[in-house]
PDB file of C-alpha atoms in Angstrom:
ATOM      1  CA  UNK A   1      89.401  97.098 139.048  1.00 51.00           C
ATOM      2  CA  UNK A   2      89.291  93.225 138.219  1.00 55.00           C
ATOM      3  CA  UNK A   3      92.938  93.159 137.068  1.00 61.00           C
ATOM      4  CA  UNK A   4      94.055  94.486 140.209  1.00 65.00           C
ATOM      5  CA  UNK A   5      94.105  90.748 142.053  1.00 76.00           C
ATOM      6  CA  UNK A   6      96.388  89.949 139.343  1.00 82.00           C
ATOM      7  CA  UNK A   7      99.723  88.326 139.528  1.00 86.00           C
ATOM      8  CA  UNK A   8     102.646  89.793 138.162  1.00 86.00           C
ATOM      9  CA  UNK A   9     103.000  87.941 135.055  1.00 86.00           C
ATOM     10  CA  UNK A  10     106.988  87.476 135.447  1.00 88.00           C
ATOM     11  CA  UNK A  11     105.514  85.283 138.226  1.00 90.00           C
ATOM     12  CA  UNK A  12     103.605  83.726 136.127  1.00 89.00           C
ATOM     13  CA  UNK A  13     106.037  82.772 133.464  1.00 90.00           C
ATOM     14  CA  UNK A  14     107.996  81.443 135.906  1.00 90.00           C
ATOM     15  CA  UNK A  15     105.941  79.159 137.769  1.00 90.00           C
ATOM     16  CA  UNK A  16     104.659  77.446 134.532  1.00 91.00           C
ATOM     17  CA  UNK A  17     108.054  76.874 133.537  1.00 90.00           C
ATOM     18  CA  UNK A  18     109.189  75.255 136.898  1.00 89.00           C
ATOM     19  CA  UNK A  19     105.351  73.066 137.113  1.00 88.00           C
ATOM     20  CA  UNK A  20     106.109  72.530 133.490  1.00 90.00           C
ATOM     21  CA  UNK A  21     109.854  70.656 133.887  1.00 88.00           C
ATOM     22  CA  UNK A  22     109.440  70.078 137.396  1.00 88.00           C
ATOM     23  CA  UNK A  23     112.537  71.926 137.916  1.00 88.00           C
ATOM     24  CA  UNK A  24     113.331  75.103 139.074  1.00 89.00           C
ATOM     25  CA  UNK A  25     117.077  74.662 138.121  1.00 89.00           C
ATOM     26  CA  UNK A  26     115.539  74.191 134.147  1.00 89.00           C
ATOM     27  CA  UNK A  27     113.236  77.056 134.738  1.00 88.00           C
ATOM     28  CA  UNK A  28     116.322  79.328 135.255  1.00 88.00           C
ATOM     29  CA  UNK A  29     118.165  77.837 132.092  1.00 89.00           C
ATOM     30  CA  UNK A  30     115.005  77.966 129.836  1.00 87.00           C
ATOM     31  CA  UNK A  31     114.260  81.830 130.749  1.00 86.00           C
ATOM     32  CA  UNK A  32     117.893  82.436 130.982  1.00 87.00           C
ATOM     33  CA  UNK A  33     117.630  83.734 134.810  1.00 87.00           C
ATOM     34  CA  UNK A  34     119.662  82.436 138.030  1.00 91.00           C
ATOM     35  CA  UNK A  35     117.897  79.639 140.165  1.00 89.00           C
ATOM     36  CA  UNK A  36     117.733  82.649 143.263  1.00 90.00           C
ATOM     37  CA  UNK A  37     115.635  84.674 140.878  1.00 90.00           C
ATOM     38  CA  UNK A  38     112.579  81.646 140.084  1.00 90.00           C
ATOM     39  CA  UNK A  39     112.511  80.656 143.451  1.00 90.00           C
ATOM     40  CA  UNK A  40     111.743  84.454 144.793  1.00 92.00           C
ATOM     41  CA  UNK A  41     109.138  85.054 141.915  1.00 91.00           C
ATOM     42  CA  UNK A  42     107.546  81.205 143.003  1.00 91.00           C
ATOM     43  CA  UNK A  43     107.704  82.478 146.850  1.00 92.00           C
ATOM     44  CA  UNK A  44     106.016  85.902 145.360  1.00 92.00           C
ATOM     45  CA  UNK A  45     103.278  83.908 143.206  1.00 90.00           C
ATOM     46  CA  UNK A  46     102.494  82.117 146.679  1.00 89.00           C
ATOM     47  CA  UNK A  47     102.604  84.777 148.782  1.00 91.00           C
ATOM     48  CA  UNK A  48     100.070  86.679 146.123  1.00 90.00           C
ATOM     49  CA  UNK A  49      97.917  83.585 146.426  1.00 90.00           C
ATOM     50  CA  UNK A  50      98.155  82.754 149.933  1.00 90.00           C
ATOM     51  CA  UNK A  51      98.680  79.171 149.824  1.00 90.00           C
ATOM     52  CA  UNK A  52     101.195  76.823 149.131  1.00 93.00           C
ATOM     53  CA  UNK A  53     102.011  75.666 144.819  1.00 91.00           C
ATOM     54  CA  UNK A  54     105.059  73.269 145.614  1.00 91.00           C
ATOM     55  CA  UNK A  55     106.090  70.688 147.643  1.00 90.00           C
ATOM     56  CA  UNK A  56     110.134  70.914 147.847  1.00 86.00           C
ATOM     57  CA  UNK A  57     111.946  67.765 147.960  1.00 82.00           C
ATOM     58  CA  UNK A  58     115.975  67.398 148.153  1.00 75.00           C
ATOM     59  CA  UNK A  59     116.161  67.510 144.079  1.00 75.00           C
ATOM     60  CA  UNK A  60     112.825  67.508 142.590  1.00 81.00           C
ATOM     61  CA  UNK A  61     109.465  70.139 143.486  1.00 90.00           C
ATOM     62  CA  UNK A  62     106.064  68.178 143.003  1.00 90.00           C
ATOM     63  CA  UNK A  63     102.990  70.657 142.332  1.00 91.00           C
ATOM     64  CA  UNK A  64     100.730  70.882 145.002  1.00 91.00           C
ATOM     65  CA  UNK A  65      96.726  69.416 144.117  1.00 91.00           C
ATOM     66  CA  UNK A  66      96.280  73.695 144.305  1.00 91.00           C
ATOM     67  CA  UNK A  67      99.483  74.013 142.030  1.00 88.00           C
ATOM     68  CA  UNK A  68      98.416  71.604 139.529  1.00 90.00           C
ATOM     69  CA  UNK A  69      95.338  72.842 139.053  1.00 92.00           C
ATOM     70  CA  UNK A  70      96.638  76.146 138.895  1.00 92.00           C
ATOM     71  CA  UNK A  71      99.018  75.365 136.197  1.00 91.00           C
ATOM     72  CA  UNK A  72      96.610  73.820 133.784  1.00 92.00           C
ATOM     73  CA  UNK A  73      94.637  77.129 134.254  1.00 91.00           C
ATOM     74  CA  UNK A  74      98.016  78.953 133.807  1.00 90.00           C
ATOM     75  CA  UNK A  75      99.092  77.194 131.031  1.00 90.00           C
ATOM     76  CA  UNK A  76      95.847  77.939 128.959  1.00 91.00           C
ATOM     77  CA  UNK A  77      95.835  81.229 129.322  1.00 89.00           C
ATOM     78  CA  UNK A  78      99.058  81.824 128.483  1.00 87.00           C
ATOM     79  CA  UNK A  79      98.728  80.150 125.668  1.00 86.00           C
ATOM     80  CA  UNK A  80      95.743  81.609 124.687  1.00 88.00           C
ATOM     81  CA  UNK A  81      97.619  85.074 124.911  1.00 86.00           C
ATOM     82  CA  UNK A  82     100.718  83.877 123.419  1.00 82.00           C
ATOM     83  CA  UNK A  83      98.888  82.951 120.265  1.00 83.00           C
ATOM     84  CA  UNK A  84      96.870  85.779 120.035  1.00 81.00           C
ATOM     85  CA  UNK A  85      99.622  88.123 120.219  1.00 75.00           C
ATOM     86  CA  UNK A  86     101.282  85.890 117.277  1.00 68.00           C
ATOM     87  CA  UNK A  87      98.522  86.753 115.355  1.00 70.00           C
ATOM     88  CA  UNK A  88      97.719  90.286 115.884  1.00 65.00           C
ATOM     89  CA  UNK A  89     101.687  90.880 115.121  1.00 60.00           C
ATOM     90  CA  UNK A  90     101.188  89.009 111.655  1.00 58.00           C
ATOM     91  CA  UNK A  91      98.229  90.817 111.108  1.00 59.00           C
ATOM     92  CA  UNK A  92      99.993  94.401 112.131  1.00 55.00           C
ATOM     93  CA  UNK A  93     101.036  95.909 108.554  1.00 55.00           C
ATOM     94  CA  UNK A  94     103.263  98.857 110.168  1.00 59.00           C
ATOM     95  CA  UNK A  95     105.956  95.851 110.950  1.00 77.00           C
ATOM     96  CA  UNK A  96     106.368  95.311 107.194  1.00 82.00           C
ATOM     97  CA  UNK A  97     107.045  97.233 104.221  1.00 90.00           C
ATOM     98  CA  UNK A  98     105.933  95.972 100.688  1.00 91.00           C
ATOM     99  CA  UNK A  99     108.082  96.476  97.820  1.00 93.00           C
ATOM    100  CA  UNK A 100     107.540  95.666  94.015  1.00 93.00           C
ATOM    101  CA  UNK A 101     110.970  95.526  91.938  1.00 93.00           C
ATOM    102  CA  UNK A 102     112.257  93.747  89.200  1.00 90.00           C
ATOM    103  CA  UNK A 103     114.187  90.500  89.005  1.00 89.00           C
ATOM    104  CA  UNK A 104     117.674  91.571  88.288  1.00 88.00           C
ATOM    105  CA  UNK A 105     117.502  94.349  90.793  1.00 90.00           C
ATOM    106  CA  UNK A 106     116.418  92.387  93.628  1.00 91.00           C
ATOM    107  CA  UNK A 107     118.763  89.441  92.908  1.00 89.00           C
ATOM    108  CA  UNK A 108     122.140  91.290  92.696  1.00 89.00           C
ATOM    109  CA  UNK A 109     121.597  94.598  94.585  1.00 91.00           C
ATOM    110  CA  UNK A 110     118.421  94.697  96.991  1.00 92.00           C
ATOM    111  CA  UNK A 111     117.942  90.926  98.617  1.00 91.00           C
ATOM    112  CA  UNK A 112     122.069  90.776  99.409  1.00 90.00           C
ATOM    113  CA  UNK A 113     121.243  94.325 101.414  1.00 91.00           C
ATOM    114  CA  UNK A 114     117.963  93.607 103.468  1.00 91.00           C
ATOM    115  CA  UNK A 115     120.266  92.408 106.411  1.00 91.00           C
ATOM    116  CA  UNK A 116     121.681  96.112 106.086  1.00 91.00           C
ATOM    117  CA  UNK A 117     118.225  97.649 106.583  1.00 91.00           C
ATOM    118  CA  UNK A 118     116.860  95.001 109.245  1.00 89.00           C
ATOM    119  CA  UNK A 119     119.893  96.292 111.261  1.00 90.00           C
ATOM    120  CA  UNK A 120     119.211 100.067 110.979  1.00 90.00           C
ATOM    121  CA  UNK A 121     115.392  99.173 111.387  1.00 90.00           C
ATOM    122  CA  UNK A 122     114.934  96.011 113.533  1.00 88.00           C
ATOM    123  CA  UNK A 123     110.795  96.868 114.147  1.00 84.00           C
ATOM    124  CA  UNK A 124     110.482  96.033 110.179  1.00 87.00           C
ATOM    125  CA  UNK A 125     110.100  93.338 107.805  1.00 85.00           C
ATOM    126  CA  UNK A 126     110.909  93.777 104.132  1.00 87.00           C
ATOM    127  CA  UNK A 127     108.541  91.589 102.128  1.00 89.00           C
ATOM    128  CA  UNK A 128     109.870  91.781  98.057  1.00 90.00           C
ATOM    129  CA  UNK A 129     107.433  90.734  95.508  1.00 91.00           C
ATOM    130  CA  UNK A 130     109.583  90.627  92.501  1.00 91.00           C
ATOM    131  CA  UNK A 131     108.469  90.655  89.178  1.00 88.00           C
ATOM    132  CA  UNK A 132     109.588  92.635  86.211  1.00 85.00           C
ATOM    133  CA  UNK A 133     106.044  94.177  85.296  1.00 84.00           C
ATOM    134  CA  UNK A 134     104.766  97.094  86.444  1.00 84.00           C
ATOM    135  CA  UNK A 135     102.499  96.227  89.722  1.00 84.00           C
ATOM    136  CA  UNK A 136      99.269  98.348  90.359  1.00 84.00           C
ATOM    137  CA  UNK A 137     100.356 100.315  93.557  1.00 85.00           C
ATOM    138  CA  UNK A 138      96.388 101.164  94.036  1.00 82.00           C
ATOM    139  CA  UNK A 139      95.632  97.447  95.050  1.00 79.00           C
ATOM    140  CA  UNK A 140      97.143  97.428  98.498  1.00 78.00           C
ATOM    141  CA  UNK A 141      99.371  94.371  97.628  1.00 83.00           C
ATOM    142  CA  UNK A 142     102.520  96.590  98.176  1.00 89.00           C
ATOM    143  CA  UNK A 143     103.520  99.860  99.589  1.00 91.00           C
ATOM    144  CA  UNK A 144     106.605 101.273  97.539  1.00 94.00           C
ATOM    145  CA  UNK A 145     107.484 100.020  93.907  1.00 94.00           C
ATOM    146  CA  UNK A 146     111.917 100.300  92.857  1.00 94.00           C
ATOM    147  CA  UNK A 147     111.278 100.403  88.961  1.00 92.00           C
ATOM    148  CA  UNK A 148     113.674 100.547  86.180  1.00 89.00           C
ATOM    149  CA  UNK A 149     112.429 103.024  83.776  1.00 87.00           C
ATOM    150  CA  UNK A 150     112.380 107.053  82.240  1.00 88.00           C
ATOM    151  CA  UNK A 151     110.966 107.742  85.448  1.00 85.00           C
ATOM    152  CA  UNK A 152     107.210 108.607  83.682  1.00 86.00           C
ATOM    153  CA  UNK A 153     104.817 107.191  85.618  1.00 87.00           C
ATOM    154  CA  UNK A 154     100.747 107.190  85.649  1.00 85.00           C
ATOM    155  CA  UNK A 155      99.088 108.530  89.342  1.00 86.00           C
ATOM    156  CA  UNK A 156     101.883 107.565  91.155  1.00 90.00           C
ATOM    157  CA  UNK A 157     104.413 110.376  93.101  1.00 91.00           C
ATOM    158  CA  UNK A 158     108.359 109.092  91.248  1.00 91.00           C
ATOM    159  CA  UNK A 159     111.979 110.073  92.545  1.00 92.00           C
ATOM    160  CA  UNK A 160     114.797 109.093  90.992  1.00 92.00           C
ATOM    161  CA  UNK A 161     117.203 107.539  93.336  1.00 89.00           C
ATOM    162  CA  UNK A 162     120.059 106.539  90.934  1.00 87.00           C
ATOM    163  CA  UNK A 163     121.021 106.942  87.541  1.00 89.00           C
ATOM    164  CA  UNK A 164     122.869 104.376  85.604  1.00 89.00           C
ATOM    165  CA  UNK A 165     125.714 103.686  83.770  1.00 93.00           C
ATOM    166  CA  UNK A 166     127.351 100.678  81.557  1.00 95.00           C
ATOM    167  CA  UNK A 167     130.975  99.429  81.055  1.00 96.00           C
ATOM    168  CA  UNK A 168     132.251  96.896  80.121  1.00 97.00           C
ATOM    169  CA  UNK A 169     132.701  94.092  82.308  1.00 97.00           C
ATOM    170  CA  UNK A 170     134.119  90.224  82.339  1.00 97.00           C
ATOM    171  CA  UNK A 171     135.738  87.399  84.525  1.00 97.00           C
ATOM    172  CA  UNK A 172     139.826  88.299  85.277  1.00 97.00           C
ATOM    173  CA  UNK A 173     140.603  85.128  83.694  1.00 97.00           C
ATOM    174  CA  UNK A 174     138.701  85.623  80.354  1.00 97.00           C
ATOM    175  CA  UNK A 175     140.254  89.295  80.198  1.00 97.00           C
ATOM    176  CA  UNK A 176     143.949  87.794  81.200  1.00 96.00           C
ATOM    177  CA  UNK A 177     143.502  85.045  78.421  1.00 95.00           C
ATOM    178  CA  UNK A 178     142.468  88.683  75.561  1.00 94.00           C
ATOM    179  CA  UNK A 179     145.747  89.903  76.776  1.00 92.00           C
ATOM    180  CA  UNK A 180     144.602  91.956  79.736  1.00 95.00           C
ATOM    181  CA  UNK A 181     141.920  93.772  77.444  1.00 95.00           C
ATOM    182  CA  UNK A 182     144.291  97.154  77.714  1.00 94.00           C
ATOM    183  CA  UNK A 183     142.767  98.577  74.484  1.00 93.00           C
ATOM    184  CA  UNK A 184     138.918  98.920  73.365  1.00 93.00           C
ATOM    185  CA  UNK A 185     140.578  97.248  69.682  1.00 91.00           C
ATOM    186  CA  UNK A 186     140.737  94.133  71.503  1.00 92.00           C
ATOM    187  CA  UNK A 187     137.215  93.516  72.626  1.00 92.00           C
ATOM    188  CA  UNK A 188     136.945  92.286  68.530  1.00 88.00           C
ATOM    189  CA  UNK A 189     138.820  88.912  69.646  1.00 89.00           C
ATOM    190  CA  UNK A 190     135.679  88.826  72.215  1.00 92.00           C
ATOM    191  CA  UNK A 191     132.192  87.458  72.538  1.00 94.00           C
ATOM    192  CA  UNK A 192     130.397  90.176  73.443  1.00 94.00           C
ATOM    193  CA  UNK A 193     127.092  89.307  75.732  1.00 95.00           C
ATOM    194  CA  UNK A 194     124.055  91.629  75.107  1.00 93.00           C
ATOM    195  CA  UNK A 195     121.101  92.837  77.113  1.00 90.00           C
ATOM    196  CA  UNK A 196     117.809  92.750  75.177  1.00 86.00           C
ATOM    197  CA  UNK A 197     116.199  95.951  74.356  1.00 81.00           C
ATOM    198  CA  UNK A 198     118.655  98.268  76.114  1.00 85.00           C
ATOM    199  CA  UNK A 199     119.516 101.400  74.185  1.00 87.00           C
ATOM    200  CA  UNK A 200     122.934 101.757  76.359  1.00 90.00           C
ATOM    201  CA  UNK A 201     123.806  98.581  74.096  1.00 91.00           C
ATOM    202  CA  UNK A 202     127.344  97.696  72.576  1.00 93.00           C
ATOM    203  CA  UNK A 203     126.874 100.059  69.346  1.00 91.00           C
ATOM    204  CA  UNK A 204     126.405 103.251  71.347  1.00 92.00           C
ATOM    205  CA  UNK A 205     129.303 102.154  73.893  1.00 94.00           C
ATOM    206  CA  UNK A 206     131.731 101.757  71.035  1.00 93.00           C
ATOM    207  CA  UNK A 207     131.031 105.240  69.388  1.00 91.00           C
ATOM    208  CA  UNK A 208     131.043 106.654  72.856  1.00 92.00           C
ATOM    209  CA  UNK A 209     134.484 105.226  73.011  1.00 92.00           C
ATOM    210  CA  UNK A 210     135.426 106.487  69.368  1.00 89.00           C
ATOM    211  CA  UNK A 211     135.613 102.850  67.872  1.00 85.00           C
ATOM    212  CA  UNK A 212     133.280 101.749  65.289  1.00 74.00           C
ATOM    213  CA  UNK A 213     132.997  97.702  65.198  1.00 63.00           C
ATOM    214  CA  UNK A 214     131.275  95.621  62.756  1.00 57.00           C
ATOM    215  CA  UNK A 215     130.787  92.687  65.780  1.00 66.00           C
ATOM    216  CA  UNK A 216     128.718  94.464  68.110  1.00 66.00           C
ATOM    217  CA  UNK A 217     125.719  92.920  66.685  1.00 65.00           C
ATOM    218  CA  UNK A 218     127.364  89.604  67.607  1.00 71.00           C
ATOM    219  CA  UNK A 219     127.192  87.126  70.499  1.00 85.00           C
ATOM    220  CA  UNK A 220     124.029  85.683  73.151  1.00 90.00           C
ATOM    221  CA  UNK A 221     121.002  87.935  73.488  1.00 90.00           C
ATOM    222  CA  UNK A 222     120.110  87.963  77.624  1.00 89.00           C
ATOM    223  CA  UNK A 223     116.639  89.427  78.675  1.00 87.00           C
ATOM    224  CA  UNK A 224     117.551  90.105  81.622  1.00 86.00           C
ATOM    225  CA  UNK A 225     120.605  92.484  82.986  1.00 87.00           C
ATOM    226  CA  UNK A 226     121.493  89.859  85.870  1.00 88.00           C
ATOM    227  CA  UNK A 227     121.835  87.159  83.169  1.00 91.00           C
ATOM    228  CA  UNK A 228     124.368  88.564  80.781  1.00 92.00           C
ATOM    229  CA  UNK A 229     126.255  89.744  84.388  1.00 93.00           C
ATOM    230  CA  UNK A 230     125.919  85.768  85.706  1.00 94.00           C
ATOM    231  CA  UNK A 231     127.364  84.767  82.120  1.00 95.00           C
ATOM    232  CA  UNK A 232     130.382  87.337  82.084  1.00 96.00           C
ATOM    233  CA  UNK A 233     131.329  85.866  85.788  1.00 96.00           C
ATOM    234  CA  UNK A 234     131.213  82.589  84.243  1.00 96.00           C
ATOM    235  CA  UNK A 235     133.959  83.381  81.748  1.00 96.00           C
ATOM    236  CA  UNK A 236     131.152  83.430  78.775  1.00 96.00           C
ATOM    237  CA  UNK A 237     132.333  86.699  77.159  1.00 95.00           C
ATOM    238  CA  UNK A 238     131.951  90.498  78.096  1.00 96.00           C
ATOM    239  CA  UNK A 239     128.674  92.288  79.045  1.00 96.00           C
ATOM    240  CA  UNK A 240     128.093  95.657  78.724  1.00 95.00           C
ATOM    241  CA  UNK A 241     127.345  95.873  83.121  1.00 94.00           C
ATOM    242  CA  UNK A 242     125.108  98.095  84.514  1.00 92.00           C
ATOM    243  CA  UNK A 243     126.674  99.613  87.275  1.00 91.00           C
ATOM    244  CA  UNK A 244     123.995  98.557  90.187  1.00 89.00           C
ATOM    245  CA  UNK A 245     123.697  95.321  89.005  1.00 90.00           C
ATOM    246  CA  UNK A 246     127.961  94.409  89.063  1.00 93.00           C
ATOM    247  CA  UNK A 247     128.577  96.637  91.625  1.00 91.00           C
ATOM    248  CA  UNK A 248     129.025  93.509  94.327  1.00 91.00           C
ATOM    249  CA  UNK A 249     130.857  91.749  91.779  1.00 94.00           C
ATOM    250  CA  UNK A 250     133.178  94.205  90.782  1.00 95.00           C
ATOM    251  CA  UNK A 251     133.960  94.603  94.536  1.00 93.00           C
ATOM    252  CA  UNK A 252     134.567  90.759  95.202  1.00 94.00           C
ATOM    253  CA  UNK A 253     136.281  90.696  92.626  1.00 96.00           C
ATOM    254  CA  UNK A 254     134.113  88.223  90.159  1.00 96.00           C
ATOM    255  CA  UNK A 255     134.517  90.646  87.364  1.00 97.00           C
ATOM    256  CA  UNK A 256     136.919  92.742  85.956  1.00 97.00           C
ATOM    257  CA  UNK A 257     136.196  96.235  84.440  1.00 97.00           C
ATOM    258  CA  UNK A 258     138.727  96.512  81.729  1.00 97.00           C
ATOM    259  CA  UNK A 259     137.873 100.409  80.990  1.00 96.00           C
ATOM    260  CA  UNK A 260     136.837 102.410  83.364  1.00 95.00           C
ATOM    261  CA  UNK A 261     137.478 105.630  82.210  1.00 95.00           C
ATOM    262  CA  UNK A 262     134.418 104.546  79.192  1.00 95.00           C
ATOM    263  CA  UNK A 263     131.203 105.060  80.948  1.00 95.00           C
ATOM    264  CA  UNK A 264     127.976 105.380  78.956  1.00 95.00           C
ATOM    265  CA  UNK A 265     125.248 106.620  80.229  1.00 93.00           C
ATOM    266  CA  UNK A 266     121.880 104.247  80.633  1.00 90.00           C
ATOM    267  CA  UNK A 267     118.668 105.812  79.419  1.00 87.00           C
ATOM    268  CA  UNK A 268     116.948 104.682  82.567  1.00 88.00           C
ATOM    269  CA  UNK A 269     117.348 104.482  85.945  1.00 89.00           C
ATOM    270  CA  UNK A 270     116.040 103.319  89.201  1.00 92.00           C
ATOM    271  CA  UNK A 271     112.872 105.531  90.654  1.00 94.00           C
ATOM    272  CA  UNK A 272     111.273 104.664  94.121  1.00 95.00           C
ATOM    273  CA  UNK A 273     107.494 104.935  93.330  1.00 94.00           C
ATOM    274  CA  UNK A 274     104.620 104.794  95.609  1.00 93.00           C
ATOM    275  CA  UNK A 275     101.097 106.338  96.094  1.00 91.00           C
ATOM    276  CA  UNK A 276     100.940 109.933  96.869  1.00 88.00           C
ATOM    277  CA  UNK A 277      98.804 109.326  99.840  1.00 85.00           C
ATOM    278  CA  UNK A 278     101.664 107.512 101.312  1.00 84.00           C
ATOM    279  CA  UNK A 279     104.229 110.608 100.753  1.00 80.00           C
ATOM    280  CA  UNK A 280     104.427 110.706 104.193  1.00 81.00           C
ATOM    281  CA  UNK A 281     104.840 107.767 105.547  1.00 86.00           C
ATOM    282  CA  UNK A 282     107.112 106.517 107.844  1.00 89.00           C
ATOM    283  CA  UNK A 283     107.636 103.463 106.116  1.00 90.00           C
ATOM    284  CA  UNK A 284     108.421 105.381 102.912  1.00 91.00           C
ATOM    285  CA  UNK A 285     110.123 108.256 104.531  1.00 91.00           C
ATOM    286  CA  UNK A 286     112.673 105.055 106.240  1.00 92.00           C
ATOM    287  CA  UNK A 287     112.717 103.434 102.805  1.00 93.00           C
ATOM    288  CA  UNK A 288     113.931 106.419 100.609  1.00 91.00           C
ATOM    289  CA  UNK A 289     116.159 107.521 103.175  1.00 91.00           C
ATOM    290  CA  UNK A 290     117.977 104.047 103.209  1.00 92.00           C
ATOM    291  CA  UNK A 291     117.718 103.929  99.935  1.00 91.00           C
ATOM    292  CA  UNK A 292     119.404 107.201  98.726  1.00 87.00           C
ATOM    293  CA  UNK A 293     122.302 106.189 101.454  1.00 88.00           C
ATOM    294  CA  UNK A 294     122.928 103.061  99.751  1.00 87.00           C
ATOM    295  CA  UNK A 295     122.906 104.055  96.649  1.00 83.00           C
ATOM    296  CA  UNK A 296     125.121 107.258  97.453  1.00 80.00           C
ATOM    297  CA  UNK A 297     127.903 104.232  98.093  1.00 77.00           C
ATOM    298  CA  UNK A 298     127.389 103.623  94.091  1.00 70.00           C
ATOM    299  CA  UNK A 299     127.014 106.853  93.272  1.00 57.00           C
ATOM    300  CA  UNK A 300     130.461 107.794  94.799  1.00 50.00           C
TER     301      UNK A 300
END
């Protein structure tokens, strides 16, 4: 075989490193080896070749006329293979998994985890494309879809990985300064921050908590869950928080919940959604496995 007159190529690397900085002593340093261990693979590159690649003087090694030419050869093809390699590994979709989700979700639960996952899977990429419409899964653009719904979806296999709750939630210093907030009467003194077109809103909340109150119409409209959260930490008033969403917060101790023991029940959740062609998967298979761990932590 042709690839049997070869070099090793941890030769190789070697000796284009030390031609490169004329060094051997930088050689070591740049591929993080000891001086002993370049000069043996140099003495095993010339003993493959048969014929002297350096000239050693008392601090410096000058490439031989057979050395330098050797090197520009080495140098190209290295770099041919380098860059090749670059872009076959961009190219290889295994490395990376694709997932749709929606604004709020990715902002204060999902992005703030992705170091979690590249930990427990260090061979894959998360790419996010966030948006808060549903994406068409059939178009190859992504592989798995996190969506905030009822969990009815068209041609697409659905499992729900978390159901949701809301509670009330607000800065420590805006519920210190409404006397601690230690009864659900108080929260009429309040500005009361609103999701837009959730059902979970302040009006159910209150007659879950047997209160009836003529404000709960009143104060800003957000369309977004992660605004009206981003506007209670600011002190703005108190959101009805969904439970993924201030989960971080509540833990760092940006918000207060005021009343815990009054949890109403969202009328959606989160569902992992995907293609059933791609049941199997490993990258889904990884993905709903982290997933439901996560989100166990909540859950709990």
């Amino acid at each position: 075989m042709i690839f049997e007159h070869l070099p090793p190529l941890q030769t190789l690397r070697a000796f284009e490193a030390a031609a490169r900085l004329s060094s051997m002593t930088l050689a070591a340093a740049e591929l993080h080896v000891t001086h002993g261990a370049i000069s043996r693979q140099i003495k095993k590159l010339e003993e493959h070749l048969g014929l002297k690649l350096f000239v050693r003087l008392t601090r410096q090694i000058i490439l031989t006329e057979e050395g330098a030419q050797f090197h520009q050869a080495v140098t190209r093809i290295l770099g041919e293979l380098t860059r090749e390699s670059e872009r076959l590994r961009r190219r290889n979709p295994a490395r990376y998994i694709r997932i749709s989700t929606t604004v709020s979700f990715a902002t204060k639960w999902l992005a703030p985890r992705l170091s979690l996952f590249r930990q427990r899977y260090p061979d894959f990429d998360i790419q996010l494309d966030v948006t808060d419409i549903n994406v068409d899964l059939n178009d190859g653009q992504v592989d798995a879809a996190i969506r905030y719904g009822l969990g009815h979806y068209r041609d697409v296999v659905s499992e729900r990985i978390l159901d949701e709750t809301v509670t009330p939630v607000c800065s420590p210093s805006y519920r210190d300064a409404h006397n601690g907030l230690k009864i659900v009467q108080e929260l009429s003194g309040c500005v009361l921050l609103h999701e837009y077109r959730m059902m979970a809103n302040w009006e159910a909340w209150f007659e879950m908590a047997g209160e009836k109150n003529s404000r709960c119409h009143q104060g800003p409209l957000w369309t977004l869950g992660s605004m009206a959260t981003e506007a209670a930490i600011r002190g703005e008033g108190v959101a009805l928080g969904r439970s993924v969403l201030v989960a971080d917060d509540v833990d760092a101790g940006r918000l207060a919940v005021p009343f815990p023991q009054y949890k109403l029940k969202a009328e959606r959740g989160y569902d992992l959604v995907y293609l059933s062609d791609n049941q199997d998967s490993f990258k889904i298979r990884i993905l709903r496995q982290w997933l439901c761990e996560e989100m166990s932590l909540l859950a709990g």
